[in-house]
XYZ file of C-alpha atoms in Angstrom:
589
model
C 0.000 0.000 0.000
C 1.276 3.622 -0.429
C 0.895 6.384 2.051
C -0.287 9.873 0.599
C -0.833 13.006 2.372
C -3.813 14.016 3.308
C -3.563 17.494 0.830
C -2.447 14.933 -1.708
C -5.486 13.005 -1.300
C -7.890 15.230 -1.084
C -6.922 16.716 -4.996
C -8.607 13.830 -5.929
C -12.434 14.474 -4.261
C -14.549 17.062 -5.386
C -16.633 17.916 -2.649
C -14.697 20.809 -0.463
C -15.934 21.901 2.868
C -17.207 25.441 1.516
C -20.285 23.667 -0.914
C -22.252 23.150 2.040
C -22.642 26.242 4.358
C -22.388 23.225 7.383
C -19.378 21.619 6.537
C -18.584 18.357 3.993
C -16.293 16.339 2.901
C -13.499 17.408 4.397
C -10.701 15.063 2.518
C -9.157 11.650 2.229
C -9.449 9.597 -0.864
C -7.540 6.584 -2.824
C -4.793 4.709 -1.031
C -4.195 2.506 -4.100
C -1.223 1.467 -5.034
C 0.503 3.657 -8.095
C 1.470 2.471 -10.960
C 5.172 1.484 -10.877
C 5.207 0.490 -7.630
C 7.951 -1.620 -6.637
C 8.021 -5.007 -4.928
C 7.242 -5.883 -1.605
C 10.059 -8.216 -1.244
C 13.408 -5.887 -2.360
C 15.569 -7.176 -5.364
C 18.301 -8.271 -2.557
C 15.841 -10.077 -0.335
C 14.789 -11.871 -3.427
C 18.469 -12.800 -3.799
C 18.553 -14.140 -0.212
C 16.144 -16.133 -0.690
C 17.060 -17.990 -3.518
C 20.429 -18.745 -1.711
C 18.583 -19.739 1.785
C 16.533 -22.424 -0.609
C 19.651 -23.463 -2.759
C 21.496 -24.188 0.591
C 18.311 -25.440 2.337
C 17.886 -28.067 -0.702
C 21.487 -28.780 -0.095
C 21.507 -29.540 3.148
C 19.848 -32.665 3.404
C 16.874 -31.558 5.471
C 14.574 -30.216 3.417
C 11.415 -32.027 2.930
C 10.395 -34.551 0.166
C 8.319 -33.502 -2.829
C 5.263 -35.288 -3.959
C 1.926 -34.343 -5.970
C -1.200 -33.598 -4.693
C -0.243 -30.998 -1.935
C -3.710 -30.671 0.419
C -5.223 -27.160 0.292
C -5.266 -24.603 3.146
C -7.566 -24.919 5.825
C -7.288 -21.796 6.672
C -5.765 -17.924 5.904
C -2.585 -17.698 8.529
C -3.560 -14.699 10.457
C -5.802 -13.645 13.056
C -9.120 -11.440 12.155
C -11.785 -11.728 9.818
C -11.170 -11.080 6.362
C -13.578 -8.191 5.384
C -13.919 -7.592 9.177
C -10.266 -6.754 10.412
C -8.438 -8.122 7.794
C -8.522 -7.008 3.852
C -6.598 -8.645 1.304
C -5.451 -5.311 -1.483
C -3.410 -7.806 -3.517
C -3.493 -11.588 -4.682
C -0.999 -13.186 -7.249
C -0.624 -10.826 -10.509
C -1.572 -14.155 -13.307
C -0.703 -11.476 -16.294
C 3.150 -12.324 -17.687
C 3.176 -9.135 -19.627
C 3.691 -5.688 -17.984
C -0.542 -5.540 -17.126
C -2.113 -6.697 -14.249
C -4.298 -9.814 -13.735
C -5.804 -11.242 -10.453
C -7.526 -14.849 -9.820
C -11.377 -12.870 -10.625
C -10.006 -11.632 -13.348
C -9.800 -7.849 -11.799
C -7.068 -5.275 -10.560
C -6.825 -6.160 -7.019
C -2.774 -6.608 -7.576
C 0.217 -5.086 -9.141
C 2.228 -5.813 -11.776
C 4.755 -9.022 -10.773
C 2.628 -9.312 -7.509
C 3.254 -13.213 -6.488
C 1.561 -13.594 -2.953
C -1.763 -12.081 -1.126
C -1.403 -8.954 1.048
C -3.706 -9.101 4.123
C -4.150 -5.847 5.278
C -4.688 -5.049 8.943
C -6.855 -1.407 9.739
C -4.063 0.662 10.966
C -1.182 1.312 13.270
C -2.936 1.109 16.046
C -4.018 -2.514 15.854
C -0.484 -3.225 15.089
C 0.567 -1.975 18.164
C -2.110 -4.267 20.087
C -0.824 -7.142 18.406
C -2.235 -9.266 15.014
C -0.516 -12.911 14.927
C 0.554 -15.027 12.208
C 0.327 -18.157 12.176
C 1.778 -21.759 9.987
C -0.408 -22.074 7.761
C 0.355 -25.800 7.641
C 2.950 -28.127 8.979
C 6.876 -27.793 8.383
C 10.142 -26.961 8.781
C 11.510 -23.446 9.160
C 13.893 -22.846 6.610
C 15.138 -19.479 7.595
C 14.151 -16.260 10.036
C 14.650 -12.553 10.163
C 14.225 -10.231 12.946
C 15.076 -6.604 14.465
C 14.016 -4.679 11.294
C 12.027 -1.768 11.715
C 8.053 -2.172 11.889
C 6.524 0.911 11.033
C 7.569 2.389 7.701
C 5.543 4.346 5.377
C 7.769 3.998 2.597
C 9.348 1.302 -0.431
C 12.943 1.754 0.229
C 14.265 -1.736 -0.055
C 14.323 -1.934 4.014
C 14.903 -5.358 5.255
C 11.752 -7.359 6.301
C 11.401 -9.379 9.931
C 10.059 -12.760 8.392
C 9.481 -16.578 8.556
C 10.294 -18.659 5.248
C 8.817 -22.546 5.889
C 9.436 -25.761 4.101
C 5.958 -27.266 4.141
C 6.703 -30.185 2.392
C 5.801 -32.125 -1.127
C 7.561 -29.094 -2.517
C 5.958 -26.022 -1.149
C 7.497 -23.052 0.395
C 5.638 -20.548 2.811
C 6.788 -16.907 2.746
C 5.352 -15.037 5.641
C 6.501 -11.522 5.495
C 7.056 -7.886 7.236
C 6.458 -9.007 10.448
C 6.764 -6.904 13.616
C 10.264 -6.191 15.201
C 11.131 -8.684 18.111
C 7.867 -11.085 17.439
C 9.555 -13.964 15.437
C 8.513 -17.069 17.269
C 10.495 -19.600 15.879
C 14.032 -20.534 15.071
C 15.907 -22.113 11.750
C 15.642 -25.839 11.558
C 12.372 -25.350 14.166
C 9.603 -27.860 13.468
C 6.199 -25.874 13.431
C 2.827 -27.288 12.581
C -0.516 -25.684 11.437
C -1.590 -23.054 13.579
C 1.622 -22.269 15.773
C 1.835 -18.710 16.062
C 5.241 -17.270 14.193
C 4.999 -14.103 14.935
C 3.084 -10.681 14.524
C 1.730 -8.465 11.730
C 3.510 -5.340 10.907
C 5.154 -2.913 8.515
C 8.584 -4.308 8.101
C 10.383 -4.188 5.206
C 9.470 -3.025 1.657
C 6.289 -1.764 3.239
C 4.021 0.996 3.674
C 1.117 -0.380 5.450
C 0.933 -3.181 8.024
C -0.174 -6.503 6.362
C 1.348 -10.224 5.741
C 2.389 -10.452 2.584
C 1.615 -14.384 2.385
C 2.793 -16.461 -0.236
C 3.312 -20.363 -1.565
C 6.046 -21.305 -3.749
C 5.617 -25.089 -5.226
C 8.457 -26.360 -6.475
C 10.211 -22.434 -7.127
C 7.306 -21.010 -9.023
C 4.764 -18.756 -6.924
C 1.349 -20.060 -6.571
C -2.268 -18.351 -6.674
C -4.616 -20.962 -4.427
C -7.132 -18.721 -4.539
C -9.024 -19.555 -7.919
C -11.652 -18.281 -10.024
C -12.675 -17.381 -13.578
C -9.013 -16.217 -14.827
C -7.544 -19.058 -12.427
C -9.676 -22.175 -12.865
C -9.595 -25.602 -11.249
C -9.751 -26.750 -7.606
C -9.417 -24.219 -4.982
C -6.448 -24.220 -2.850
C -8.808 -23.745 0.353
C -10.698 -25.913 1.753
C -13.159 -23.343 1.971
C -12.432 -20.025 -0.212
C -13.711 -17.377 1.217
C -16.792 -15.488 -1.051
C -15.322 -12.407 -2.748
C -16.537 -8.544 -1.852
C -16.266 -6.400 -4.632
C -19.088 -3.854 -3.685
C -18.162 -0.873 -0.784
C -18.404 -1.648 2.801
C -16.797 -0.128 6.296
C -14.099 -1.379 7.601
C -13.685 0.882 9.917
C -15.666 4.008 11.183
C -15.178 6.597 14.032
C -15.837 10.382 15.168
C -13.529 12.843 16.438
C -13.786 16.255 18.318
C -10.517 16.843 15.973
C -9.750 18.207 12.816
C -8.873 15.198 10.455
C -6.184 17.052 8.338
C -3.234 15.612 9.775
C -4.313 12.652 10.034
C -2.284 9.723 7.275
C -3.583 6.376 7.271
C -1.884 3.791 8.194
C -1.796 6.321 11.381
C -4.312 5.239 13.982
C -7.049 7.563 13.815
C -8.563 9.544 16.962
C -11.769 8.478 18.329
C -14.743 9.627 20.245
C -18.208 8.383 21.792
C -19.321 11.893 22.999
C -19.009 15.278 22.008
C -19.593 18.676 23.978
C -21.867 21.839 23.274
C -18.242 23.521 22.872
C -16.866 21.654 19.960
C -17.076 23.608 16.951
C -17.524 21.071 14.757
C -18.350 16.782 14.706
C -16.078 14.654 12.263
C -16.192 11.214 11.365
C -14.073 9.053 8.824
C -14.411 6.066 7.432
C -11.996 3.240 5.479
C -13.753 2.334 2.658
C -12.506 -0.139 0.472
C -13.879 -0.919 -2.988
C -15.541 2.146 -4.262
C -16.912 2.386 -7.738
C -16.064 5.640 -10.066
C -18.411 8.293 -10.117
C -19.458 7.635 -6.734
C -21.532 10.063 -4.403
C -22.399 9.577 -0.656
C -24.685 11.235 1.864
C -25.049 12.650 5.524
C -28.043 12.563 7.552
C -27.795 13.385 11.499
C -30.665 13.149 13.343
C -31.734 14.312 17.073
C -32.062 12.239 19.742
C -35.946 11.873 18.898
C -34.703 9.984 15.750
C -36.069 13.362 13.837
C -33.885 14.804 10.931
C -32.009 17.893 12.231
C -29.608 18.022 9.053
C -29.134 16.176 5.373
C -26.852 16.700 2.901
C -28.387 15.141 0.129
C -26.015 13.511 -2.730
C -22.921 14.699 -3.040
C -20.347 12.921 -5.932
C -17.052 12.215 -4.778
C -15.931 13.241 -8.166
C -13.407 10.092 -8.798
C -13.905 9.782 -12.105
C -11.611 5.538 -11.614
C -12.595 3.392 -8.936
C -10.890 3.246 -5.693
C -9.519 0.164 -4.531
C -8.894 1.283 -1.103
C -10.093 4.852 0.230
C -10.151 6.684 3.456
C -12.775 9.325 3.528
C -13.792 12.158 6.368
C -16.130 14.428 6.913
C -16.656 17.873 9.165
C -19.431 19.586 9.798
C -20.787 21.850 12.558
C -24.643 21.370 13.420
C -26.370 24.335 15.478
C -28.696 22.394 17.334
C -25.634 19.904 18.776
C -24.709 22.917 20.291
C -27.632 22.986 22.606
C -29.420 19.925 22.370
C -28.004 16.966 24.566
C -28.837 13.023 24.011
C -27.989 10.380 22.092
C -28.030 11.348 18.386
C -27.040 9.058 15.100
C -25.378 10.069 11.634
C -25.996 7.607 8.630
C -23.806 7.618 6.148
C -24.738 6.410 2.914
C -22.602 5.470 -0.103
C -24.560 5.081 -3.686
C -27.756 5.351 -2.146
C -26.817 2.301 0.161
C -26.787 2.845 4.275
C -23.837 1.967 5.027
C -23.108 3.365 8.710
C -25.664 4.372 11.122
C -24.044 5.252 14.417
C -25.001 6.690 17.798
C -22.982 9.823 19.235
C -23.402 11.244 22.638
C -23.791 15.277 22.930
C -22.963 16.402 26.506
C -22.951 19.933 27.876
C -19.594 19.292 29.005
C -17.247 16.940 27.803
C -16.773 14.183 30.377
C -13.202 12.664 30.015
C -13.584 9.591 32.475
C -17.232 8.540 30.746
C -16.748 5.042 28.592
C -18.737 2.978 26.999
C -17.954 -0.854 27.845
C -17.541 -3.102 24.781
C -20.468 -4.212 23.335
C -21.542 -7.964 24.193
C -19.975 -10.161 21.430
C -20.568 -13.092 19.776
C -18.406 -16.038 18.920
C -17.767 -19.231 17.430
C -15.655 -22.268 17.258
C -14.739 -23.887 13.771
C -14.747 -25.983 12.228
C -18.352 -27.269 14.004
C -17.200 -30.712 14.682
C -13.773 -30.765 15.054
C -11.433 -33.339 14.614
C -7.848 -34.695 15.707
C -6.482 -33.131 12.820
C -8.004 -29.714 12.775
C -6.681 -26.523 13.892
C -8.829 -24.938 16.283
C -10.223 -21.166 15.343
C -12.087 -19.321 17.553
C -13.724 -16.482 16.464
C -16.083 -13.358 17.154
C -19.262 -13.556 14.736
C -20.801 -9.973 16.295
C -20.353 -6.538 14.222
C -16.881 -5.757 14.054
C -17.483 -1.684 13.230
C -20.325 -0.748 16.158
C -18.452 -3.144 18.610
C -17.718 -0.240 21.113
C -19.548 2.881 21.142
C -16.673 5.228 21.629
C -15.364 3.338 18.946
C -12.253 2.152 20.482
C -9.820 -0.037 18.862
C -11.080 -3.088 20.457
C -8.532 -6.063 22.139
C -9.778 -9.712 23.129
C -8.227 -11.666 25.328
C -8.442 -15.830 24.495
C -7.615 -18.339 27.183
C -7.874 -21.392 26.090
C -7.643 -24.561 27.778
C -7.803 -28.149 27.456
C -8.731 -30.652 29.771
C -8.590 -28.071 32.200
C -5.229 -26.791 31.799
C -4.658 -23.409 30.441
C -2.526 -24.004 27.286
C -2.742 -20.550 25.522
C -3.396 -17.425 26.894
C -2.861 -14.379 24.479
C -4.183 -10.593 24.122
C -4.119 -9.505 20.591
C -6.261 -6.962 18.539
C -7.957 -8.915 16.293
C -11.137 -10.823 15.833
C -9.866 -14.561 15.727
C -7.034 -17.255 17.300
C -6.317 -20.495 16.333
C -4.814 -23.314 18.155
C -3.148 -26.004 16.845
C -4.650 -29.690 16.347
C -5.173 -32.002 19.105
C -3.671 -35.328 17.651
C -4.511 -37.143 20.779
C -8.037 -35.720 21.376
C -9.151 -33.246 24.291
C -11.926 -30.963 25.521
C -11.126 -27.651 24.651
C -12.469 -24.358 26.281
C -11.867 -21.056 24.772
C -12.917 -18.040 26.709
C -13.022 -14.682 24.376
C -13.227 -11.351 26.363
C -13.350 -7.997 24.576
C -11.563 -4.846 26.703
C -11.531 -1.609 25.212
C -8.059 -0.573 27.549
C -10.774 0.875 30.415
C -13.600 -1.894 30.388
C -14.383 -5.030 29.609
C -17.050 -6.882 28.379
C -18.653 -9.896 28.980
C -16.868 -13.228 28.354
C -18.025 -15.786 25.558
C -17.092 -19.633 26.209
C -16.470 -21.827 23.649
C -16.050 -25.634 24.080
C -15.524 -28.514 21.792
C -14.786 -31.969 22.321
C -12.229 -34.040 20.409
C -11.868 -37.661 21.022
C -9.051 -39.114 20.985
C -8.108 -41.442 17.967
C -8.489 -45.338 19.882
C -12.503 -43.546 20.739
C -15.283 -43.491 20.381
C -18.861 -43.060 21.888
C -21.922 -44.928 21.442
C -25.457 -45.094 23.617
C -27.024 -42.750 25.295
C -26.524 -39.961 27.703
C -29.097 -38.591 30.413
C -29.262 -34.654 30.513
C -30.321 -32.729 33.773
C -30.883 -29.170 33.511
C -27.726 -27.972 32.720
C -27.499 -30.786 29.682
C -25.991 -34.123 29.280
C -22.408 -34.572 30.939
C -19.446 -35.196 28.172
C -17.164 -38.051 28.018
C -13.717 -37.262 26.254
C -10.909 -39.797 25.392
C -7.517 -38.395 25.305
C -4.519 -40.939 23.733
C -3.830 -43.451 22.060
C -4.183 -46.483 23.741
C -0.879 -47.708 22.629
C 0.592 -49.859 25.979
C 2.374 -47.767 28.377
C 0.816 -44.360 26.893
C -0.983 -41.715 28.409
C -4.252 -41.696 29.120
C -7.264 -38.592 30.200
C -10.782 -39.419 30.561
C -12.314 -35.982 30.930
C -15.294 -35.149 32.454
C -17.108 -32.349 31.135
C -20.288 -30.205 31.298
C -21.661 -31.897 34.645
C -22.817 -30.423 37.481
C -20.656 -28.306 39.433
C -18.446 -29.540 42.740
C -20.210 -32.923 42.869
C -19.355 -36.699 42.806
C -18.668 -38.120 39.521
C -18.155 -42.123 38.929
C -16.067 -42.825 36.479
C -18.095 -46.620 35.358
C -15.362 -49.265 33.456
C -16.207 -52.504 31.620
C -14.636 -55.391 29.776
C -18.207 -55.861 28.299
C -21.282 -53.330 27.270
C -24.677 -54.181 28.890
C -26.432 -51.103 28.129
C -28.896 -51.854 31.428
C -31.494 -49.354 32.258
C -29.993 -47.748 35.299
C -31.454 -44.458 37.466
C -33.654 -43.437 34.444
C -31.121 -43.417 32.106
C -28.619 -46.583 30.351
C -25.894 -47.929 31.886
C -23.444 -48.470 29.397
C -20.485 -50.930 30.875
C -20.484 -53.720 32.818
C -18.783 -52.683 36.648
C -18.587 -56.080 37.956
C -15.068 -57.414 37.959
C -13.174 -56.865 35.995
C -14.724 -53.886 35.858
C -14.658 -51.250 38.528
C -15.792 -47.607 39.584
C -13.506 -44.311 40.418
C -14.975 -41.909 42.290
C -13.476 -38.413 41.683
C -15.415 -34.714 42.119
C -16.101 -32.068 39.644
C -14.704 -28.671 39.912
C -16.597 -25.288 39.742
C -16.663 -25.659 36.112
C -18.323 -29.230 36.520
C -15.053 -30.799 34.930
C -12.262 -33.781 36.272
C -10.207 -36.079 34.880
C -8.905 -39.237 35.399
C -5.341 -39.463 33.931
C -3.721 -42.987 34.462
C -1.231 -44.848 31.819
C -2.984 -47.941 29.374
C -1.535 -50.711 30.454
C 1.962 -52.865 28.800
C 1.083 -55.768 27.910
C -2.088 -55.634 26.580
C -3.660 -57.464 23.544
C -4.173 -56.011 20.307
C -7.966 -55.549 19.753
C -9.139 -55.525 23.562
C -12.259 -53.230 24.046
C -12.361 -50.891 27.174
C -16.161 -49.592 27.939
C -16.675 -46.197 30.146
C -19.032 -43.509 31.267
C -19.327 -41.253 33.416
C -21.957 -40.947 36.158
C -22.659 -37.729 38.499
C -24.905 -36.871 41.104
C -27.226 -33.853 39.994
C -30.215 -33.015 41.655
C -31.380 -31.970 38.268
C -31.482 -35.687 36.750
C -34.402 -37.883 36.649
C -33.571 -39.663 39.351
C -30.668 -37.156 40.908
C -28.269 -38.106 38.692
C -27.009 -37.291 34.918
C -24.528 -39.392 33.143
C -22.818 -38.966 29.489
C -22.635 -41.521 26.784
C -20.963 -44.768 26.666
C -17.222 -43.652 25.330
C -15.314 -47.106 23.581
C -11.804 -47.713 23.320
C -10.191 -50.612 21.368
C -5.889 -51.534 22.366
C -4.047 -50.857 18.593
């Protein structure tokens, strides 16, 4: 991306403040990359790298080729794409001097070979974006210490990760933020291990990961489409947004002049009877030439106190990426306090329709909490081989009413034991597969640096690959208990059976059988057999309604031997005070 000034950018709109008697647009405009721009990866880091991978080929460790590389399960950085994240440039497919991207549009530059995933601005820099593998390998080479937060192309060095992911793919994961390189040369990684952290390093003048695969020396475009046919390199592409839409929105009590993106921008929820004038901005990629846009602000009574009407932007090309702001100073906000709303609309389409506070006095120490999110956990059945990604579903623009650069914190756990515990600012985190099974907990909380708001649990469980679970289980108010199989069942291994969504600091019997005799048993099925050799364990369940019983599979066992269990608690919410989960089955390898 390419920084401009704000009086540069402003040449290129056609609305000036003095066409409306109340204020307008007040500047902004494309952030598009010129014409001629130069690489993202300098001429000499290109040279390094084609002697790390001669001498990485050479050395005997790098991985073996083979056909049929699986596709991505998943883009290698946390956010949302077309939430927090924004991808300005895929692979340029055009071998001539023009430009050519997978759906057979601009969004590239010429000799482009990789996808630049943009994050909103300095500011959530500074909080923190990971990276992550994208799939398992072997790190090939590292760079850190660089700078983080340049503007400019001046062939800087880059902080990076370059990964040997095997059957002849390379990963290049690139500009990455001074001192956050996670891993080491020769380091094993595997999907979903965080490498390090979004930035500006580099040939760079906007933060983003510049992420791109290499088979066998030639760059790669996995996305595909109608000027890239065949089978996706994703598991699941993501759907392509071509029409405008916010990516980010605020209002300030300040003059917007100075302000040049990728700079974080200033932010208010309130403004006072003093202020001479309101301003908001907005990042706005993907807007059509010949566009026009409109301001309405209405009183706190939801009545119209001011409209602009359509105004053209006067960009007679379309704008790839644009930042856009407006000022204007509206009599009655001088004297009439409450919750008012602008709505901003773009083509005739509402985009933005946000709530401002108007105070007689500007109160510094006011703050709105975050706004209550919501979340999910993907995939929706997960698997031993699937990275883990949690991530926030709710609005991602009206997620804090003072519109602050939102953080969330993710703790996640599994089988009770906190395994990842990170604060970042941005919208998703991933942890890596479980190959052995668990139940995993994530907890998301967003904080705005004052407040917090209120936490969203996630929970998923994974059995374990000797598992698996059959019968019945007999719910109480709070649900049915969970049984969970961790390991492998190979002789002398680890084993966990987990206990999980039961009934808070009660007993729990933990029922083992040689045989199943699925017996009808306190209003529910009693799935093994507990007379000997089978036998009970009583343990207790923990605030959260979880234990464990961790023990090691006995040496000497039989291949094929069958193992049943279930777990049994007392809950004054059963049928017959107690609840008890399915019958879980495990079979000796």
């Amino acid at each position: 991306m390419n920084k401009l000034s704000s009086l540069a950018l402003a040449v290129c709109l056609a609305t000036p403040v003095s066409l409306l008697a109340q204020g307008g647009l007040g500047g902004g405009g494309s952030l598009d990359d010129p014409a001629g721009r130069p690489d993202c990866i300098s001429p000499t880091e290109r040279a390094l790298i084609a002697q790390l991978t001669a001498a990485w080929q050479a050395s005997g460790q790098a991985l073996p080729s083979y056909a049929g590389v699986a596709p991505y399960a998943f883009y290698p950085q946390a956010g949302n794409l077309y939430e927090d994240l924004w991808i300005s440039n895929y692979v340029d497919l055009d071998g001539s001097s023009g430009i050519l991207d997978w759906h057979c549009g601009s969004y590239t530059y010429d000799g482009h070979d990789a996808s630049d995933s943009l994050i909103r601005s300095f500011g959530e820099q500074l909080l923190g974006v990971p990276v992550f593998a994208v799939d398992d390998g072997v790190v090939i080479s590292t760079a850190d210490g660089n700078p983080d937060m340049n503007t400019v192309w001046s062939g800087q060095p880059a902080n990076f990760v370059l990964i040997d992911h095997g059957g002849g793919r390379t990963g290049y994961y690139w500009h990455l933020k001074n001192g956050s390189v996670a891993v080491s040369t020769g380091a094993t990684v595997v999907a979903g291990q965080q490498l390090g952290l979004t930035a500006s390093s580099g040939n760079s003048s906007y933060p983003h990961l510049h992420f791109g695969t290499y088979d066998v020396g030639s760059a790669t475009e996995v996305f595909t489409g109608a000027c890239n046919p065949g089978p996706s390199g994703w598991v699941d592409q993501e759907a392509l947004v071509t029409t405008p839409f916010v990516w980010d929105f605020g209002f300030s009590r300040l003059d917007l002049a100075s302000i040049d993106p990728p700079d974080a921008f200033p932010r208010t929820g309130q403004v006072a009877f003093a202020d001479p004038s309101i301003y908001h901005w907005v990042l706005l990629p993907s807007l059509p030439a010949f566009s026009d846009w409109r301001v309405v602000y209405k009183r706190p009574d939801g009545t119209t106190a001011f409209d602009t009407g359509n105004f053209g932007f006067g960009n007679s090309t379309s704008f790839k990426f644009s930042w856009l702001w407006w000022g204007f100073d509206i009599p009655e906000m001088h004297t009439l306090a409450g919750e008012w709303s602008l709505e901003l609309s773009i083509n005739g389409t509402l985009l933005v329709d946000a709530p401002i506070d108007v105070l007689p006095v500007y109160d510094p120490l006011f703050n709105h909490a975050p706004e209550p999110i919501s979340a999910e956990l993907l995939p929706a059945d997960p698997g031993i081989n699937d990275v883990l990604r949690a991530v926030v579903t709710s609005d991602s623009v009206m997620d804090d009413l003072d519109y602050d650069m939102l953080t969330h914190d993710w703790t996640w756990s599994v089988d009770g034991s906190v395994v990842r515990s990170v604060t970042t600012g941005a919208r998703s985190d991933m942890l890596p597969a479980l190959s052995l099974g668990g139940y995993v907990t994530c907890d998301v909380t967003p904080g705005d640096g004052t407040d917090s708001g209120a936490t969203v649990a996630l929970e998923a469980a994974i059995q374990g690959p000797a598992f698996s679970t059959s019968g019945q289980a007999l719910g109480g108010v709070g649900g049915a208990p969970e049984i969970v199989g961790v390991g492998s069942l190979v002789p002398a291994s680890s084993v966990k059976l987990v206990l999980a969504n039961a009934a808070p600091s009660s007993a729990a019997w933990l029922v083992l059988g040689a045989v199943a005799i699925n017996a009808p048993f306190k209003g529910g099925v009693l799935g093994p057999d507990p007379s000997p050799p089978g036998f009970f364990v009583l343990q207790q369940t923990d605030a959260d309604g979880l234990t464990r019983v961790d023990t090691t599979w006995p040496a000497g066992l039989s291949s094929g031997l069958s193992i049943w269990m279930q777990w049994w608690v007392q809950d004054a919410s059963g049928p017959r005070g107690f609840t008890a989960s399915e019958t879980l089955h495990g079979v000796t390898p």
